[in-house]
Amino acid sequence: MSALSPRPRTVARAATGTGATLALATVALAATGTAGHAADYTVRDGDTLTSIAKRTGTTVARIATDNALADPSRVRSGQVLRVPDAAPAAAAPAAADTSYTVRSGDTVSGIAARHGTTVAAVVAANGLDARAFVRAGQTLTIPGPAGGTAAAPAPAAAPASGGTYTVQRGDTVSAVAARHGTTVAAVVAANGLDARAFVRAGQTLTIPGADAPRPAAPQAATAQPAAAGAAYTVRSGDTVSAIAARHGTTVQAVVAANGLDARATIRAGQQLTVPGAGAAPQAAPATQLVGNTFAGRTYSSGVVDAANQNKRTLLASGAPSRADMQAKVAATARAMGVDPALAQAVAHQESGFDHTAVSPANAIGTMQVIPSSGEWASQLVGRQLNLLDPDDNVVAGVAILRSLVRTSDDLPSAIASYYQGAGSVKRNGMYADTRRYVANVQTLMTRFG
């Protein structure tokens, strides 16, 4: 488990990875015969959606839409994408990429909102690192708005110019957008809202391209209210990313709907609006994948329920192999200035490079990071990390290691703090099991050095 996690541990498993690095995937462009799609494309190491779009004569927005990508910044080596035909000339202006020169005080979230796109799309288009830092004078590629492909002309009765709306008490931008048949990004951009998308009662909003009332098809009439969002009460151990995954929505949508700050911090008992969510999350299966006790300690039902939900999500999502995860750990450590041998040794000791590992304390993935430590890691790197995502999980663990190495008296203390927590190590010294953990990690470092 990561720093600040409870003492009981996930049993360390022997790694099956051999330390082999990710092999470069080959390009596979072959006609599919499906109308509107020229070929399938196999992602190579180092590819981004922007480079793939330029190479194949299409746009980031079309590839993301056609492959139902929730986060356009996340493509992995070996992933097969359906690549659409180049957009017709008439549609190109709607989705064409543009350039933007960063000004003093700009942030990626502010730039994305101003241009009607998303942080993930800007990060992917420009190959930004995990912190999404930009500097004044830097030229960014701004991808065309999501869903920017040409559509049939709207009926004359649906004004393209949009309208205005006066905010009512309890309104959120996501609910207003859903009610008017537009998107959160479009409302944010049209009104110059900040990254938190705060609105207040009595405020007049410009609603871009809204259909005044949207007639619903008879079959969908009963389902329409769900688009405005469902209510959810936060439980102990929950994270915004886990809640979003459970309800089939995105972190960005939950953040915008609830006016959360950049850290997306939530607390047990808090009421959230979950935009576009179904009436209720799917009930947990009777079979528990993660138990509630370890090393004589019993964990609360809220923590164990969250651990089981995270375990199910990881198993269903198709985690990378142990060898692939080991390669991610080594590469991320090098990129973030951490000794790769240390990062690999900790990952091996914590999970055996098994990204589907979840402990009863809800320590998640390869680096076994609990949600509270994940929030700390998000603050360290300057963006919200999703611990269920293989890359973000590794970034979180390596960021914590980097901070502990910089602030600890020596390397053994840093390793001990990852396991026992820095505060506890300072107050109590190393427990007996912590000393064994440190010895194991230091021995493993000689293997990976």
PDB file of C-alpha atoms in Angstrom, residues 7-175:
ATOM      1  CA  ARG A   7      -0.450  -1.007   8.051  1.00  0.00           C
ATOM      2  CA  PRO A   8      -2.102  -4.264   6.903  1.00  0.00           C
ATOM      3  CA  ARG A   9      -0.697  -5.145   3.491  1.00  0.00           C
ATOM      4  CA  THR A  10      -1.634  -6.889   0.317  1.00  0.00           C
ATOM      5  CA  VAL A  11       0.381 -10.127   0.178  1.00  0.00           C
ATOM      6  CA  ALA A  12       3.319  -9.561  -2.160  1.00  0.00           C
ATOM      7  CA  ARG A  13       3.273 -11.794  -5.176  1.00  0.00           C
ATOM      8  CA  ALA A  14       6.284 -12.955  -7.126  1.00  0.00           C
ATOM      9  CA  ALA A  15       6.600 -11.024 -10.383  1.00  0.00           C
ATOM     10  CA  THR A  16       6.308 -12.924 -13.604  1.00  0.00           C
ATOM     11  CA  GLY A  17       7.628  -9.980 -15.660  1.00  0.00           C
ATOM     12  CA  THR A  18      11.144 -10.373 -17.018  1.00  0.00           C
ATOM     13  CA  GLY A  19      11.872  -6.653 -17.223  1.00  0.00           C
ATOM     14  CA  ALA A  20      11.429  -6.665 -20.967  1.00  0.00           C
ATOM     15  CA  THR A  21      10.498  -3.265 -22.328  1.00  0.00           C
ATOM     16  CA  LEU A  22       7.401  -2.627 -24.363  1.00  0.00           C
ATOM     17  CA  ALA A  23       7.939  -3.873 -27.885  1.00  0.00           C
ATOM     18  CA  LEU A  24       7.134  -1.410 -30.621  1.00  0.00           C
ATOM     19  CA  ALA A  25       3.860  -2.337 -32.230  1.00  0.00           C
ATOM     20  CA  THR A  26       3.761  -2.421 -36.011  1.00  0.00           C
ATOM     21  CA  VAL A  27       1.442  -0.328 -38.103  1.00  0.00           C
ATOM     22  CA  ALA A  28      -1.452  -2.313 -39.493  1.00  0.00           C
ATOM     23  CA  LEU A  29      -3.465  -0.364 -42.026  1.00  0.00           C
ATOM     24  CA  ALA A  30      -5.945  -2.635 -43.767  1.00  0.00           C
ATOM     25  CA  ALA A  31      -9.269  -1.920 -45.390  1.00  0.00           C
ATOM     26  CA  THR A  32     -12.201  -2.925 -43.248  1.00  0.00           C
ATOM     27  CA  GLY A  33     -14.916  -2.658 -45.848  1.00  0.00           C
ATOM     28  CA  THR A  34     -17.144  -0.814 -43.356  1.00  0.00           C
ATOM     29  CA  ALA A  35     -18.809   2.229 -44.837  1.00  0.00           C
ATOM     30  CA  GLY A  36     -17.274   5.450 -43.543  1.00  0.00           C
ATOM     31  CA  HIS A  37     -14.096   3.792 -42.244  1.00  0.00           C
ATOM     32  CA  ALA A  38     -10.972   3.451 -44.351  1.00  0.00           C
ATOM     33  CA  ALA A  39      -8.881   1.199 -42.114  1.00  0.00           C
ATOM     34  CA  ASP A  40      -7.924  -0.103 -38.707  1.00  0.00           C
ATOM     35  CA  TYR A  41      -4.751   1.289 -37.152  1.00  0.00           C
ATOM     36  CA  THR A  42      -2.575  -0.403 -34.523  1.00  0.00           C
ATOM     37  CA  VAL A  43      -1.125   2.139 -32.094  1.00  0.00           C
ATOM     38  CA  ARG A  44       2.656   2.320 -31.895  1.00  0.00           C
ATOM     39  CA  ASP A  45       4.739   3.267 -28.881  1.00  0.00           C
ATOM     40  CA  GLY A  46       4.813   7.088 -28.680  1.00  0.00           C
ATOM     41  CA  ASP A  47       1.708   7.639 -30.813  1.00  0.00           C
ATOM     42  CA  THR A  48      -0.899  10.279 -29.885  1.00  0.00           C
ATOM     43  CA  LEU A  49      -4.337  10.741 -31.410  1.00  0.00           C
ATOM     44  CA  THR A  50      -3.053  13.928 -33.038  1.00  0.00           C
ATOM     45  CA  SER A  51      -0.170  12.177 -34.797  1.00  0.00           C
ATOM     46  CA  ILE A  52      -2.486   9.338 -35.878  1.00  0.00           C
ATOM     47  CA  ALA A  53      -5.075  11.821 -37.181  1.00  0.00           C
ATOM     48  CA  LYS A  54      -2.452  13.717 -39.211  1.00  0.00           C
ATOM     49  CA  ARG A  55      -0.950  10.494 -40.544  1.00  0.00           C
ATOM     50  CA  THR A  56      -4.335   9.156 -41.689  1.00  0.00           C
ATOM     51  CA  GLY A  57      -5.922  12.396 -42.911  1.00  0.00           C
ATOM     52  CA  THR A  58      -8.687  12.683 -40.332  1.00  0.00           C
ATOM     53  CA  THR A  59      -9.238  14.502 -37.008  1.00  0.00           C
ATOM     54  CA  VAL A  60      -8.758  13.750 -33.317  1.00  0.00           C
ATOM     55  CA  ALA A  61     -12.463  14.341 -32.686  1.00  0.00           C
ATOM     56  CA  ARG A  62     -13.560  11.814 -35.336  1.00  0.00           C
ATOM     57  CA  ILE A  63     -11.208   9.079 -34.094  1.00  0.00           C
ATOM     58  CA  ALA A  64     -12.270   9.672 -30.482  1.00  0.00           C
ATOM     59  CA  THR A  65     -15.963   9.603 -31.431  1.00  0.00           C
ATOM     60  CA  ASP A  66     -15.744   6.536 -33.677  1.00  0.00           C
ATOM     61  CA  ASN A  67     -13.864   4.544 -31.025  1.00  0.00           C
ATOM     62  CA  ALA A  68     -15.913   5.802 -28.033  1.00  0.00           C
ATOM     63  CA  LEU A  69     -12.746   7.002 -26.295  1.00  0.00           C
ATOM     64  CA  ALA A  70     -13.643   8.499 -22.901  1.00  0.00           C
ATOM     65  CA  ASP A  71     -10.191  10.115 -22.621  1.00  0.00           C
ATOM     66  CA  PRO A  72      -8.520  11.018 -25.948  1.00  0.00           C
ATOM     67  CA  SER A  73      -5.157  11.443 -24.203  1.00  0.00           C
ATOM     68  CA  ARG A  74      -5.085   7.722 -23.357  1.00  0.00           C
ATOM     69  CA  VAL A  75      -4.118   5.377 -26.170  1.00  0.00           C
ATOM     70  CA  ARG A  76      -1.808   2.454 -25.582  1.00  0.00           C
ATOM     71  CA  SER A  77       0.727   0.626 -27.701  1.00  0.00           C
ATOM     72  CA  GLY A  78      -0.948  -2.292 -29.481  1.00  0.00           C
ATOM     73  CA  GLN A  79      -4.471  -0.832 -29.226  1.00  0.00           C
ATOM     74  CA  VAL A  80      -6.437  -1.159 -32.496  1.00  0.00           C
ATOM     75  CA  LEU A  81      -8.343   1.968 -33.508  1.00  0.00           C
ATOM     76  CA  ARG A  82     -10.936   2.304 -36.225  1.00  0.00           C
ATOM     77  CA  VAL A  83      -9.777   5.189 -38.420  1.00  0.00           C
ATOM     78  CA  PRO A  84     -12.562   7.055 -40.281  1.00  0.00           C
ATOM     79  CA  ASP A  85     -12.281   8.320 -43.817  1.00  0.00           C
ATOM     80  CA  ALA A  86     -11.010  11.855 -44.196  1.00  0.00           C
ATOM     81  CA  ALA A  87     -13.795  14.315 -43.434  1.00  0.00           C
ATOM     82  CA  PRO A  88     -15.526  15.891 -46.450  1.00  0.00           C
ATOM     83  CA  ALA A  89     -14.167  19.309 -47.386  1.00  0.00           C
ATOM     84  CA  ALA A  90     -17.358  21.033 -46.292  1.00  0.00           C
ATOM     85  CA  ALA A  91     -17.068  19.601 -42.791  1.00  0.00           C
ATOM     86  CA  ALA A  92     -13.380  20.355 -42.282  1.00  0.00           C
ATOM     87  CA  PRO A  93     -13.772  23.903 -40.878  1.00  0.00           C
ATOM     88  CA  ALA A  94     -16.020  22.603 -38.059  1.00  0.00           C
ATOM     89  CA  ALA A  95     -13.394  20.216 -36.727  1.00  0.00           C
ATOM     90  CA  ALA A  96     -10.133  21.732 -38.013  1.00  0.00           C
ATOM     91  CA  ASP A  97      -7.311  22.049 -35.509  1.00  0.00           C
ATOM     92  CA  THR A  98      -6.142  25.586 -34.702  1.00  0.00           C
ATOM     93  CA  SER A  99      -3.065  27.007 -33.027  1.00  0.00           C
ATOM     94  CA  TYR A 100      -2.936  29.167 -29.902  1.00  0.00           C
ATOM     95  CA  THR A 101      -0.056  31.069 -28.312  1.00  0.00           C
ATOM     96  CA  VAL A 102      -0.053  30.723 -24.530  1.00  0.00           C
ATOM     97  CA  ARG A 103      -0.304  33.972 -22.587  1.00  0.00           C
ATOM     98  CA  SER A 104       0.888  34.725 -19.056  1.00  0.00           C
ATOM     99  CA  GLY A 105      -1.563  33.236 -16.540  1.00  0.00           C
ATOM    100  CA  ASP A 106      -3.067  30.738 -18.980  1.00  0.00           C
ATOM    101  CA  THR A 107      -3.855  27.197 -17.871  1.00  0.00           C
ATOM    102  CA  VAL A 108      -4.723  24.203 -20.030  1.00  0.00           C
ATOM    103  CA  SER A 109      -8.206  24.030 -18.482  1.00  0.00           C
ATOM    104  CA  GLY A 110      -8.841  27.706 -19.246  1.00  0.00           C
ATOM    105  CA  ILE A 111      -7.597  27.349 -22.822  1.00  0.00           C
ATOM    106  CA  ALA A 112      -9.709  24.219 -23.365  1.00  0.00           C
ATOM    107  CA  ALA A 113     -12.852  25.912 -22.027  1.00  0.00           C
ATOM    108  CA  ARG A 114     -12.211  29.014 -24.174  1.00  0.00           C
ATOM    109  CA  HIS A 115     -11.979  26.896 -27.328  1.00  0.00           C
ATOM    110  CA  GLY A 116     -14.835  24.500 -26.568  1.00  0.00           C
ATOM    111  CA  THR A 117     -12.644  21.434 -26.187  1.00  0.00           C
ATOM    112  CA  THR A 118     -11.322  19.375 -23.245  1.00  0.00           C
ATOM    113  CA  VAL A 119      -8.144  19.294 -21.171  1.00  0.00           C
ATOM    114  CA  ALA A 120      -7.554  15.682 -22.251  1.00  0.00           C
ATOM    115  CA  ALA A 121      -7.796  16.626 -25.939  1.00  0.00           C
ATOM    116  CA  VAL A 122      -5.320  19.525 -25.569  1.00  0.00           C
ATOM    117  CA  VAL A 123      -2.913  17.328 -23.574  1.00  0.00           C
ATOM    118  CA  ALA A 124      -3.092  14.598 -26.236  1.00  0.00           C
ATOM    119  CA  ALA A 125      -2.748  17.029 -29.153  1.00  0.00           C
ATOM    120  CA  ASN A 126       0.422  18.560 -27.746  1.00  0.00           C
ATOM    121  CA  GLY A 127       2.063  15.609 -26.019  1.00  0.00           C
ATOM    122  CA  LEU A 128       2.052  17.379 -22.656  1.00  0.00           C
ATOM    123  CA  ASP A 129       3.359  15.539 -19.608  1.00  0.00           C
ATOM    124  CA  ALA A 130       1.362  14.388 -16.593  1.00  0.00           C
ATOM    125  CA  ARG A 131       1.382  17.897 -15.077  1.00  0.00           C
ATOM    126  CA  ALA A 132      -0.082  19.551 -18.209  1.00  0.00           C
ATOM    127  CA  PHE A 133       2.230  22.531 -17.692  1.00  0.00           C
ATOM    128  CA  VAL A 134       2.341  25.250 -20.347  1.00  0.00           C
ATOM    129  CA  ARG A 135       4.478  28.404 -20.539  1.00  0.00           C
ATOM    130  CA  ALA A 136       3.864  31.893 -21.905  1.00  0.00           C
ATOM    131  CA  GLY A 137       4.822  32.067 -25.588  1.00  0.00           C
ATOM    132  CA  GLN A 138       4.321  28.338 -26.183  1.00  0.00           C
ATOM    133  CA  THR A 139       2.293  27.496 -29.307  1.00  0.00           C
ATOM    134  CA  LEU A 140      -0.384  24.847 -28.761  1.00  0.00           C
ATOM    135  CA  THR A 141      -2.432  22.870 -31.237  1.00  0.00           C
ATOM    136  CA  ILE A 142      -6.105  23.175 -30.279  1.00  0.00           C
ATOM    137  CA  PRO A 143      -8.035  20.156 -31.623  1.00  0.00           C
ATOM    138  CA  GLY A 144     -11.430  20.696 -33.222  1.00  0.00           C
ATOM    139  CA  PRO A 145     -14.397  20.427 -30.864  1.00  0.00           C
ATOM    140  CA  ALA A 146     -15.453  16.897 -29.931  1.00  0.00           C
ATOM    141  CA  GLY A 147     -18.096  15.715 -32.288  1.00  0.00           C
ATOM    142  CA  GLY A 148     -16.966  18.347 -34.788  1.00  0.00           C
ATOM    143  CA  THR A 149     -17.698  16.159 -37.816  1.00  0.00           C
ATOM    144  CA  ALA A 150     -20.207  17.524 -40.267  1.00  0.00           C
ATOM    145  CA  ALA A 151     -23.845  16.730 -39.619  1.00  0.00           C
ATOM    146  CA  ALA A 152     -26.971  17.179 -41.678  1.00  0.00           C
ATOM    147  CA  PRO A 153     -28.215  20.801 -41.615  1.00  0.00           C
ATOM    148  CA  ALA A 154     -30.439  21.472 -38.641  1.00  0.00           C
ATOM    149  CA  PRO A 155     -34.127  22.050 -39.312  1.00  0.00           C
ATOM    150  CA  ALA A 156     -35.083  25.704 -39.625  1.00  0.00           C
ATOM    151  CA  ALA A 157     -37.083  25.452 -36.404  1.00  0.00           C
ATOM    152  CA  ALA A 158     -33.906  24.728 -34.399  1.00  0.00           C
ATOM    153  CA  PRO A 159     -32.034  28.066 -34.156  1.00  0.00           C
ATOM    154  CA  ALA A 160     -28.264  27.642 -34.415  1.00  0.00           C
ATOM    155  CA  SER A 161     -27.590  30.916 -32.651  1.00  0.00           C
ATOM    156  CA  GLY A 162     -28.800  29.596 -29.313  1.00  0.00           C
ATOM    157  CA  GLY A 163     -30.591  31.575 -26.633  1.00  0.00           C
ATOM    158  CA  THR A 164     -30.307  32.747 -23.042  1.00  0.00           C
ATOM    159  CA  TYR A 165     -31.192  31.102 -19.749  1.00  0.00           C
ATOM    160  CA  THR A 166     -31.512  32.475 -16.224  1.00  0.00           C
ATOM    161  CA  VAL A 167     -29.927  30.165 -13.664  1.00  0.00           C
ATOM    162  CA  GLN A 168     -32.303  28.790 -11.023  1.00  0.00           C
ATOM    163  CA  ARG A 169     -31.344  27.766  -7.487  1.00  0.00           C
ATOM    164  CA  GLY A 170     -29.770  24.283  -7.551  1.00  0.00           C
ATOM    165  CA  ASP A 171     -28.848  24.424 -11.251  1.00  0.00           C
ATOM    166  CA  THR A 172     -25.521  23.078 -12.492  1.00  0.00           C
ATOM    167  CA  VAL A 173     -23.922  23.665 -15.890  1.00  0.00           C
ATOM    168  CA  SER A 174     -24.303  19.979 -16.781  1.00  0.00           C
ATOM    169  CA  ALA A 175     -28.035  20.037 -15.978  1.00  0.00           C
TER     170      ALA A 175
END
